[in-house]
Amino acid sequence: MQDANSSMPRPLFHLTPQRNWMNDPNGLVFHRGRWHAFFQYNPEGADWGNMSWGHASSADLQHWEELPVALRYQPDEQVYSGSVVASSPEENGQLTAYYTSAFADGRQAQSRATSDDGGLTWQRDAANPVLDRGTTAFRDPKIIRFQNRDGGFRWIMLAVEADDRQVLFFSSTDLRSWEHLSTFGPIGAAGVVWECPDLIPLTVGGRPDDVRWVLLLSTNPIGEDADPQGSSMSFLIGEFDGTAFTTESPELQRLDHGRDFYAGVSFDSAPDGAATILAWMSNWRYAGDVPSSPWRGAMSLPRRLSLLEVDGEARLIQEPPTFVTEHLASLTPATLPTAPHPSVFTLSGHSLVDLHWDPAATGPLRIRLQGDADAIVELVHDTESQILRLTRSGTAADAIHPDFSSTSAVPLAANRKAQLLLSLDGPLLEVFIDGGQATTSNLVVLGSGTVSLTVETERHSSITMATVDLRSPAETGTTVTEDLHPALV
Ligand code: FRU
């Protein structure tokens, strides 16, 4: 029997707390040269509760330093999700946080806090809650800037009425008083709550005159017949005129096709205005059943969003962070003949794998990951059915929760060349498909040792592949180095 620690080895290049429970990312902001992530955190245990904002910061989005709890729960107030915005240095360099006060009487309302020391300590506003509708599922304030036509800007807050499947828009010029502008929704399937909205302007193909607004939403099934697939993220592409969000295609589109990518929101003030999001890699369906060791909860890789025009339509692209692409660019890819024999490699389990091939020549491609736990992760990429299937199975997976063993499907574009980037960091497996045209992010239970990677195709043809194992700073002394090994066969 595996203990929790060995079935959930601690990730090396993702944000996890040292110990205790973590869920949503909160208050993501780039400030004074560092990336700050606050997060839903229980300072006292490995289960959801005592909700507070934990805090970590990073210079490179790869190595995170955990800092003291930023906003602590109080006897009658839980500190739920929210956001942080940085004012410019000319203003006063202050950070402003908005979070949901979830009061003991069931009310949920938006509260404000400010920090003058770069997010280490916070002063709650004496007038809290500053935005209160007297309702019980009004939460997850996300503040963005909106450029007025006259060159000035105003603040826009999005928050959900979670049970009504609505996003409410408010505006402010002083980050204190808010005017209700409009309400979007409900749309899409009932039987879910809407949580953690965000609204991100993106240019199509980098053309400055063609800006679309992407509304991000997290939806969590509720009720007795709740969908066993659990929580997931969706998006809509539309317009925002400073008052209301409108869209011509009111179908929620899936943002990530895996089981474990939730509550993703973007960083405020990212360099070059890049739209970088971070999400919680778990699922409310079983988050409380995942072994704690002694941490429970991890963030995804930060990913950069952009829009590309494909077949006359704007398509959302999600790319891995620069540190990942830099690692891969430094490698010499090797060519690997597959079929009739599978190719087998040994990975440390904290690894990046980049594969390029021609599916018309190879037929379906099958990848298997197996460690020392009694569980398997299998990916089958089939351009004929235009689906990539990812299956988690085995006793170790079944032991987590009855719905953990499962297959998720990712629709594929009919591209002639195919590409997969796998990022495996302990229990976190993220797959970027065809340059980020689709993604699937999943928790996996492969065990604590090395992981064998098997690549197999139906027909004989070659595949180009590069892998790199990332090492922890502790293993290598004070500086961080990486163990590079091109996949030579
Ligand atoms: C989303 C969520 C938010 C809420 C927070 C509480 O995962 O349910 O709506 O603010 O988690 O921890």
Coordinates of C-alpha atoms and ligand atoms in Angstrom, one line a residue:
M1 CA 0.0 0.0 0.0
Q2 CA 1.4 3.4 -1.0
D3 CA 1.4 6.2 1.5
A4 CA 0.0 9.5 0.5
N5 CA 3.4 11.0 0.0
S6 CA 4.5 8.4 -2.5
S7 CA 1.4 8.5 -4.5
M8 CA 1.4 12.3 -4.7
P9 CA 5.1 13.4 -5.1
R10 CA 5.4 17.1 -4.6
P11 CA 5.6 19.0 -7.9
L12 CA 8.9 20.8 -8.6
F13 CA 7.8 23.5 -11.1
H14 CA 4.2 24.2 -10.0
L15 CA 2.8 26.2 -7.1
T16 CA 1.7 24.1 -4.2
P17 CA 1.6 25.1 -0.5
Q18 CA 4.1 23.4 1.8
R19 CA 1.2 22.0 3.7
N20 CA -2.6 22.2 4.0
W21 CA -5.5 22.8 1.7
M22 CA -5.4 25.1 -1.4
N23 CA -8.0 25.8 -4.0
D24 CA -8.6 28.7 -6.4
P25 CA -5.9 31.2 -7.4
N26 CA -6.7 34.7 -6.1
G27 CA -5.3 38.1 -6.6
L28 CA -2.8 37.2 -9.4
V29 CA -0.7 40.3 -10.0
F30 CA 2.8 41.2 -11.4
H31 CA 4.2 43.8 -9.1
R32 CA 7.7 45.3 -8.7
G33 CA 9.3 42.7 -10.9
R34 CA 7.7 39.6 -9.2
W35 CA 4.7 37.5 -9.9
H36 CA 2.3 37.2 -6.9
A37 CA -0.2 34.5 -6.4
F38 CA -2.7 34.5 -3.6
F39 CA -4.9 31.5 -3.2
Q40 CA -7.8 30.0 -1.3
Y41 CA -6.1 28.4 1.7
N42 CA -6.8 26.7 5.0
P43 CA -4.0 27.7 7.3
E44 CA -5.0 25.0 9.8
G45 CA -5.7 21.9 7.9
A46 CA -5.8 19.8 4.8
D47 CA -9.6 20.1 4.2
W48 CA -11.5 23.0 2.8
G49 CA -12.4 25.4 5.6
N50 CA -11.1 28.5 7.5
M51 CA -10.8 30.1 4.1
S52 CA -8.0 32.6 3.9
W53 CA -5.7 34.0 1.3
G54 CA -2.3 32.2 1.2
H55 CA 0.5 34.0 -0.7
A56 CA 3.4 33.0 -2.8
S57 CA 5.6 34.9 -5.2
S58 CA 8.0 34.0 -8.1
A59 CA 10.5 35.8 -10.3
D60 CA 10.1 33.4 -13.2
L61 CA 6.8 31.6 -12.8
Q62 CA 8.8 28.3 -12.3
H63 CA 10.1 28.6 -8.7
W64 CA 7.6 29.8 -6.0
E65 CA 8.4 31.1 -2.6
E66 CA 5.6 30.7 -0.1
L67 CA 4.9 33.8 2.1
P68 CA 2.9 34.3 5.2
V69 CA -0.9 34.1 5.0
A70 CA -2.1 37.4 3.5
L71 CA -5.8 37.7 4.6
R72 CA -6.9 35.5 7.4
Y73 CA -10.4 34.2 8.1
Q74 CA -12.3 35.7 11.1
P75 CA -14.9 34.1 13.4
D76 CA -17.8 35.3 11.3
E77 CA -16.1 35.8 7.9
Q78 CA -14.5 33.4 5.5
V79 CA -12.2 35.1 2.9
Y80 CA -13.3 33.7 -0.5
S81 CA -11.9 34.2 -3.9
G82 CA -11.2 37.6 -5.5
S83 CA -8.5 39.6 -7.3
V84 CA -5.8 42.2 -6.8
V85 CA -5.0 45.2 -9.0
A86 CA -1.8 47.3 -8.9
S87 CA -2.0 51.0 -9.2
S88 CA 0.8 52.6 -11.1
P89 CA 3.8 53.9 -9.2
E90 CA 2.8 57.5 -10.1
E91 CA -0.5 56.8 -8.2
N92 CA 1.1 55.3 -5.1
G93 CA 2.2 51.8 -5.9
Q94 CA -0.5 50.4 -3.7
L95 CA -2.1 47.1 -4.2
T96 CA -5.9 46.8 -3.9
A97 CA -7.5 43.4 -3.2
Y98 CA -11.2 42.6 -3.6
Y99 CA -12.4 39.4 -2.0
T100 CA -15.7 37.8 -1.1
S101 CA -16.7 38.0 2.6
A102 CA -18.7 34.8 3.2
F103 CA -20.4 35.7 6.4
A104 CA -21.6 33.2 9.0
D105 CA -25.2 34.2 8.4
G106 CA -24.9 33.0 4.7
R107 CA -24.5 36.5 3.1
Q108 CA -21.8 36.9 0.5
A109 CA -20.6 40.4 -0.4
Q110 CA -17.4 42.1 -1.7
S111 CA -14.8 43.5 0.6
R112 CA -11.7 45.6 0.0
A113 CA -8.2 45.6 1.5
T114 CA -5.0 47.5 0.5
S115 CA -1.3 46.8 0.8
D116 CA 1.5 49.2 0.8
D117 CA 4.3 46.7 1.1
G118 CA 3.9 44.7 -2.1
G119 CA 1.3 42.3 -0.8
L120 CA 2.9 41.1 2.5
T121 CA 0.5 42.8 4.9
W122 CA -3.0 44.0 4.2
Q123 CA -5.3 46.6 5.8
R124 CA -9.0 45.7 5.6
D125 CA -11.3 48.6 4.7
A126 CA -13.4 49.8 7.7
A127 CA -16.4 50.2 5.4
N128 CA -16.4 46.5 4.5
P129 CA -18.3 44.9 2.8
V130 CA -18.2 47.8 0.3
L131 CA -20.5 46.0 -2.2
D132 CA -23.4 44.1 -0.8
R133 CA -26.6 43.0 -2.5
G134 CA -27.9 41.1 0.5
T135 CA -27.7 37.8 -1.4
T136 CA -26.0 34.5 -0.6
A137 CA -24.1 33.5 -3.7
F138 CA -22.6 36.9 -4.9
R139 CA -18.9 36.2 -5.2
D140 CA -15.5 36.1 -6.9
P141 CA -14.9 39.7 -7.8
K142 CA -12.4 40.2 -10.6
I143 CA -11.2 43.7 -11.4
I144 CA -10.0 44.8 -14.8
R145 CA -9.1 48.1 -16.4
F146 CA -11.2 49.5 -19.3
Q147 CA -9.7 52.2 -21.5
N148 CA -12.2 55.0 -22.1
R149 CA -12.3 56.7 -25.5
D150 CA -10.8 59.9 -24.0
G151 CA -7.6 58.0 -23.1
G152 CA -8.5 57.7 -19.4
F153 CA -9.6 54.4 -17.9
R154 CA -12.0 53.1 -15.3
W155 CA -12.2 50.0 -13.2
I156 CA -14.6 47.2 -14.1
M157 CA -15.6 44.6 -11.6
L158 CA -17.1 41.2 -12.6
A159 CA -18.7 39.1 -10.0
V160 CA -21.1 36.2 -10.2
E161 CA -24.5 35.4 -8.7
A162 CA -23.4 31.8 -8.7
D163 CA -26.8 30.1 -8.3
D164 CA -28.4 32.3 -11.0
R165 CA -25.6 31.6 -13.5
Q166 CA -25.1 35.3 -14.0
V167 CA -22.0 37.6 -14.3
L168 CA -22.6 41.1 -13.0
F169 CA -20.6 44.1 -14.2
F170 CA -19.9 47.2 -12.1
S171 CA -17.7 50.2 -12.7
S172 CA -15.7 52.5 -10.4
T173 CA -13.2 55.4 -10.8
D174 CA -11.9 55.2 -7.2
L175 CA -11.8 51.4 -6.5
R176 CA -14.2 52.1 -3.6
S177 CA -17.7 52.8 -4.8
W178 CA -19.3 50.7 -7.6
E179 CA -22.1 51.3 -10.0
H180 CA -24.0 48.3 -11.5
L181 CA -23.7 48.4 -15.3
S182 CA -25.2 45.2 -16.7
T183 CA -25.8 41.5 -16.1
F184 CA -24.9 38.7 -18.4
G185 CA -26.6 35.3 -18.3
P186 CA -28.0 32.9 -17.5
I187 CA -27.1 30.9 -20.6
G188 CA -26.0 27.3 -21.2
A189 CA -26.7 24.2 -19.1
A190 CA -28.6 24.5 -15.8
G191 CA -27.6 22.4 -12.9
V192 CA -24.3 24.2 -12.4
V193 CA -23.1 27.3 -10.5
W194 CA -21.0 29.9 -12.2
E195 CA -17.8 30.9 -10.4
C196 CA -14.6 32.9 -10.9
P197 CA -15.3 35.0 -14.0
D198 CA -12.7 37.0 -15.9
L199 CA -12.8 39.2 -19.0
I200 CA -9.7 39.5 -21.1
P201 CA -9.2 41.7 -24.2
L202 CA -7.1 39.9 -26.9
T203 CA -6.1 40.9 -30.4
V204 CA -6.9 38.5 -33.2
G205 CA -3.6 37.4 -34.8
G206 CA -1.8 40.3 -33.0
R207 CA -3.7 42.9 -35.1
P208 CA -4.2 45.9 -32.8
D209 CA -7.4 47.1 -34.5
D210 CA -9.1 43.7 -34.1
V211 CA -9.8 43.2 -30.3
R212 CA -12.2 40.6 -29.0
W213 CA -13.1 40.1 -25.3
V214 CA -12.9 36.6 -23.9
L215 CA -15.2 35.9 -20.9
L216 CA -13.8 33.1 -18.8
L217 CA -16.1 31.1 -16.5
S218 CA -15.8 28.2 -14.1
T219 CA -18.8 26.0 -13.8
N220 CA -19.5 23.4 -11.1
P221 CA -22.3 20.9 -11.3
I222 CA -24.7 20.9 -8.3
G223 CA -27.7 18.9 -7.1
E224 CA -28.5 15.2 -6.7
D225 CA -27.8 14.3 -10.3
A226 CA -24.7 16.4 -10.6
D227 CA -22.6 15.5 -13.6
P228 CA -19.9 13.1 -12.4
Q229 CA -17.3 14.8 -14.6
G230 CA -17.4 17.6 -12.1
S231 CA -16.0 21.1 -12.4
S232 CA -14.6 22.6 -15.6
M233 CA -13.8 25.9 -17.3
S234 CA -15.5 27.5 -20.3
F235 CA -15.1 30.6 -22.4
L236 CA -17.1 32.9 -24.7
I237 CA -15.6 35.2 -27.4
G238 CA -17.5 38.5 -27.7
E239 CA -17.5 42.3 -27.4
F240 CA -17.3 44.6 -24.3
D241 CA -18.1 48.3 -24.8
G242 CA -17.3 49.3 -21.2
T243 CA -20.9 48.5 -20.1
A244 CA -22.0 45.1 -21.3
F245 CA -20.6 41.9 -22.7
T246 CA -22.3 40.6 -25.8
T247 CA -21.6 37.6 -28.0
E248 CA -22.8 36.3 -31.3
S249 CA -22.1 32.7 -30.3
P250 CA -23.8 32.1 -26.9
E251 CA -22.5 28.5 -26.6
L252 CA -20.1 28.0 -23.8
Q253 CA -16.9 26.5 -25.2
R254 CA -14.7 24.2 -23.1
L255 CA -11.4 25.9 -22.1
D256 CA -9.5 22.8 -21.1
H257 CA -10.8 19.3 -21.8
G258 CA -9.3 17.5 -18.8
R259 CA -10.8 16.9 -15.3
D260 CA -8.5 19.2 -13.3
F261 CA -8.4 22.8 -14.5
Y262 CA -10.7 25.1 -12.5
A263 CA -11.1 28.7 -11.3
G264 CA -8.5 30.0 -13.8
V265 CA -8.0 33.8 -13.9
S266 CA -5.5 36.2 -15.3
F267 CA -2.6 38.2 -13.8
D268 CA -3.1 41.9 -13.4
S269 CA -0.3 44.2 -14.8
A270 CA 1.6 41.4 -16.6
P271 CA 4.6 42.7 -18.6
D272 CA 3.6 43.6 -22.2
G273 CA -0.1 43.2 -21.2
A274 CA 0.3 39.4 -21.7
A275 CA -2.8 37.4 -20.8
T276 CA -1.4 34.8 -18.4
I277 CA -3.7 32.6 -16.5
L278 CA -3.3 30.2 -13.6
A279 CA -5.9 27.6 -12.5
W280 CA -6.4 25.2 -9.7
M281 CA -5.5 21.6 -10.8
S282 CA -8.3 19.7 -9.1
N283 CA -12.0 19.1 -9.3
W284 CA -14.7 19.7 -6.6
R285 CA -16.0 16.2 -7.4
Y286 CA -13.0 14.6 -5.5
A287 CA -10.7 17.4 -4.4
G288 CA -11.2 16.5 -0.7
D289 CA -10.4 12.8 -1.4
V290 CA -7.0 13.4 -3.1
P291 CA -4.3 12.2 -0.7
S292 CA -2.7 15.1 1.3
S293 CA 1.0 14.7 1.7
P294 CA 0.8 17.1 3.7
W295 CA -0.2 19.6 1.0
R296 CA -3.5 19.2 -0.9
G297 CA -4.0 21.3 -4.0
A298 CA -1.7 22.6 -6.8
M299 CA -1.9 25.3 -9.5
S300 CA -1.5 24.6 -13.2
L301 CA 1.4 25.9 -15.3
P302 CA 0.8 29.6 -16.0
R303 CA -0.5 29.7 -19.6
R304 CA -0.6 32.5 -22.1
L305 CA -3.8 33.1 -24.0
S306 CA -4.0 34.6 -27.5
L307 CA -6.5 34.5 -30.4
L308 CA -5.6 33.3 -33.9
E309 CA -7.7 33.4 -37.0
V310 CA -8.3 29.8 -38.2
D311 CA -10.7 29.1 -41.0
G312 CA -12.1 32.6 -40.7
E313 CA -12.8 32.3 -37.0
A314 CA -11.0 33.6 -34.0
R315 CA -9.6 30.6 -32.1
L316 CA -8.3 30.7 -28.5
I317 CA -4.7 29.5 -28.2
Q318 CA -3.2 28.5 -24.8
E319 CA 0.6 28.3 -24.7
P320 CA 2.9 27.1 -21.9
P321 CA 5.1 29.6 -20.1
T322 CA 8.4 30.8 -21.5
F323 CA 10.5 28.6 -19.1
V324 CA 8.9 25.5 -20.6
T325 CA 9.5 26.6 -24.3
E326 CA 13.0 27.7 -23.4
H327 CA 13.8 24.3 -22.0
L328 CA 12.6 22.6 -25.2
A329 CA 14.3 25.0 -27.5
S330 CA 17.6 24.2 -25.9
L331 CA 17.3 20.5 -26.8
T332 CA 18.2 18.7 -29.9
P333 CA 15.2 16.6 -30.9
A334 CA 15.9 13.0 -31.9
T335 CA 14.1 11.0 -34.5
L336 CA 12.4 7.9 -33.2
P337 CA 11.2 5.1 -35.4
T338 CA 8.1 3.5 -34.1
A339 CA 6.1 0.4 -35.1
P340 CA 6.3 -2.5 -35.2
H341 CA 8.0 -2.0 -31.7
P342 CA 7.0 0.6 -29.2
S343 CA 9.7 3.0 -28.0
V344 CA 10.2 3.1 -24.2
F345 CA 11.8 5.9 -22.2
T346 CA 12.4 6.5 -18.5
L347 CA 11.4 9.9 -17.2
S348 CA 12.2 11.3 -13.7
G349 CA 8.5 12.1 -13.3
H350 CA 9.2 15.9 -13.4
S351 CA 9.6 16.1 -17.2
L352 CA 8.7 17.8 -20.4
V353 CA 8.1 15.7 -23.5
D354 CA 7.6 17.2 -27.0
L355 CA 6.5 15.1 -29.9
H356 CA 6.0 16.0 -33.6
W357 CA 4.7 13.6 -36.2
D358 CA 2.6 13.1 -39.3
P359 CA -0.6 11.3 -38.3
A360 CA -1.4 10.6 -42.0
A361 CA 1.8 8.4 -42.1
T362 CA 1.6 6.9 -38.6
G363 CA -2.1 6.4 -38.0
P364 CA -3.2 6.6 -34.4
L365 CA -0.5 7.3 -31.8
R366 CA -0.6 5.8 -28.4
I367 CA 1.3 7.0 -25.3
R368 CA 1.4 5.2 -22.0
L369 CA 2.7 6.5 -18.7
Q370 CA 3.3 4.1 -15.8
G371 CA 5.2 4.5 -12.6
D372 CA 5.5 2.4 -9.4
A373 CA 1.8 2.9 -8.5
D374 CA -0.8 0.4 -9.7
A375 CA -2.2 2.9 -12.3
I376 CA -1.9 3.8 -15.9
V377 CA -2.4 6.9 -17.9
E378 CA -3.0 6.4 -21.6
L379 CA -3.4 8.9 -24.4
V380 CA -4.7 7.9 -27.8
H381 CA -4.3 10.5 -30.6
D382 CA -6.5 9.6 -33.6
T383 CA -6.9 12.2 -36.3
E384 CA -9.3 10.0 -38.2
S385 CA -11.9 10.2 -35.4
Q386 CA -10.5 13.6 -34.6
I387 CA -10.3 12.8 -30.9
L388 CA -7.5 12.6 -28.4
R389 CA -8.6 10.3 -25.5
L390 CA -6.9 10.4 -22.1
T391 CA -7.7 7.6 -19.7
R392 CA -6.8 7.2 -16.1
S393 CA -7.2 3.7 -14.8
G394 CA -5.9 1.1 -12.3
T395 CA -6.5 0.4 -8.6
A396 CA -4.5 3.4 -7.3
A397 CA -6.8 5.7 -9.4
D398 CA -9.9 3.8 -8.3
A399 CA -8.8 4.2 -4.7
I400 CA -9.0 8.0 -4.8
H401 CA -12.7 8.3 -5.7
P402 CA -15.2 6.3 -7.8
D403 CA -15.1 9.0 -10.5
F404 CA -11.3 9.4 -10.6
S405 CA -10.8 6.6 -13.1
S406 CA -12.2 8.1 -16.3
T407 CA -11.7 9.0 -19.9
S408 CA -11.8 12.5 -21.2
A409 CA -11.9 13.4 -24.9
V410 CA -10.3 16.3 -26.7
P411 CA -11.6 17.3 -30.1
L412 CA -8.7 17.6 -32.6
A413 CA -8.4 19.8 -35.7
A414 CA -7.6 17.8 -38.9
N415 CA -4.0 19.1 -39.1
R416 CA -1.5 17.3 -41.3
K417 CA 1.2 17.6 -38.8
A418 CA 0.5 16.8 -35.2
Q419 CA 2.3 18.0 -32.0
L420 CA 1.9 17.2 -28.4
L421 CA 3.7 18.8 -25.4
L422 CA 3.4 16.8 -22.2
S423 CA 4.3 18.4 -18.9
L424 CA 4.4 15.9 -16.1
D425 CA 5.3 17.2 -12.6
G426 CA 4.6 14.5 -10.0
P427 CA 0.8 14.2 -10.0
L428 CA 0.2 17.0 -12.5
L429 CA -0.1 16.1 -16.2
E430 CA -0.8 18.9 -18.7
V431 CA -1.0 18.3 -22.4
F432 CA -0.8 21.1 -25.0
I433 CA -2.0 20.0 -28.4
D434 CA -1.0 21.4 -31.8
G435 CA 0.6 24.6 -30.5
G436 CA -2.0 25.2 -27.8
Q437 CA -5.1 24.8 -30.0
A438 CA -6.4 22.5 -27.3
T439 CA -5.3 21.4 -23.8
T440 CA -6.2 18.7 -21.3
S441 CA -5.0 18.9 -17.7
N442 CA -5.4 16.1 -15.3
L443 CA -4.2 14.8 -11.9
V444 CA -2.5 11.5 -12.2
V445 CA -1.3 8.9 -9.6
L446 CA 1.7 7.3 -11.1
G447 CA 3.7 6.8 -7.8
S448 CA 6.9 8.3 -6.5
G449 CA 9.7 6.9 -8.6
T450 CA 10.6 7.2 -12.3
V451 CA 7.9 6.9 -14.9
S452 CA 8.1 4.9 -18.1
L453 CA 6.9 6.5 -21.2
T454 CA 5.8 4.2 -24.1
V455 CA 5.2 5.6 -27.6
E456 CA 3.6 3.5 -30.2
T457 CA 2.0 4.0 -33.6
E458 CA -0.1 1.9 -35.9
R459 CA 2.1 2.2 -38.9
H460 CA 5.8 2.5 -39.2
S461 CA 7.0 6.1 -39.6
S462 CA 9.2 8.4 -37.6
I463 CA 8.4 10.8 -34.8
T464 CA 10.5 13.7 -33.6
M465 CA 10.8 13.8 -29.9
A466 CA 12.7 15.7 -27.2
T467 CA 12.5 15.2 -23.4
V468 CA 13.9 17.0 -20.4
D469 CA 13.8 16.2 -16.7
L470 CA 13.7 19.1 -14.4
R471 CA 15.4 18.9 -11.1
S472 CA 14.7 20.5 -7.7
P473 CA 17.0 23.2 -6.3
A474 CA 17.5 20.9 -3.2
E475 CA 19.0 18.1 -5.4
T476 CA 21.4 20.3 -7.2
G477 CA 22.6 22.7 -4.4
T478 CA 21.9 26.4 -4.5
T479 CA 21.4 26.9 -8.2
V480 CA 18.8 25.2 -10.3
T481 CA 20.0 23.1 -13.2
E482 CA 18.2 20.8 -15.5
D483 CA 19.0 17.4 -16.6
L484 CA 18.8 17.5 -20.4
H485 CA 18.6 14.3 -22.3
P486 CA 17.4 14.3 -25.9
A487 CA 15.5 11.1 -26.6
L488 CA 18.3 9.2 -28.3
V489 CA 17.4 5.7 -29.6
Ligands
FRU1 C1 -14.6 28.1 -6.6 C2 -15.1 28.6 -5.3 C3 -15.4 30.1 -5.4 C4 -15.3 30.5 -3.9 C5 -14.2 29.7 -3.4 C6 -14.4 29.2 -2.0 O1 -13.8 27.0 -6.6 O2 -16.2 27.8 -5.0 O3 -16.7 30.4 -6.0 O4 -15.1 31.9 -3.8 O5 -14.1 28.5 -4.3 O6 -13.2 28.5 -1.5

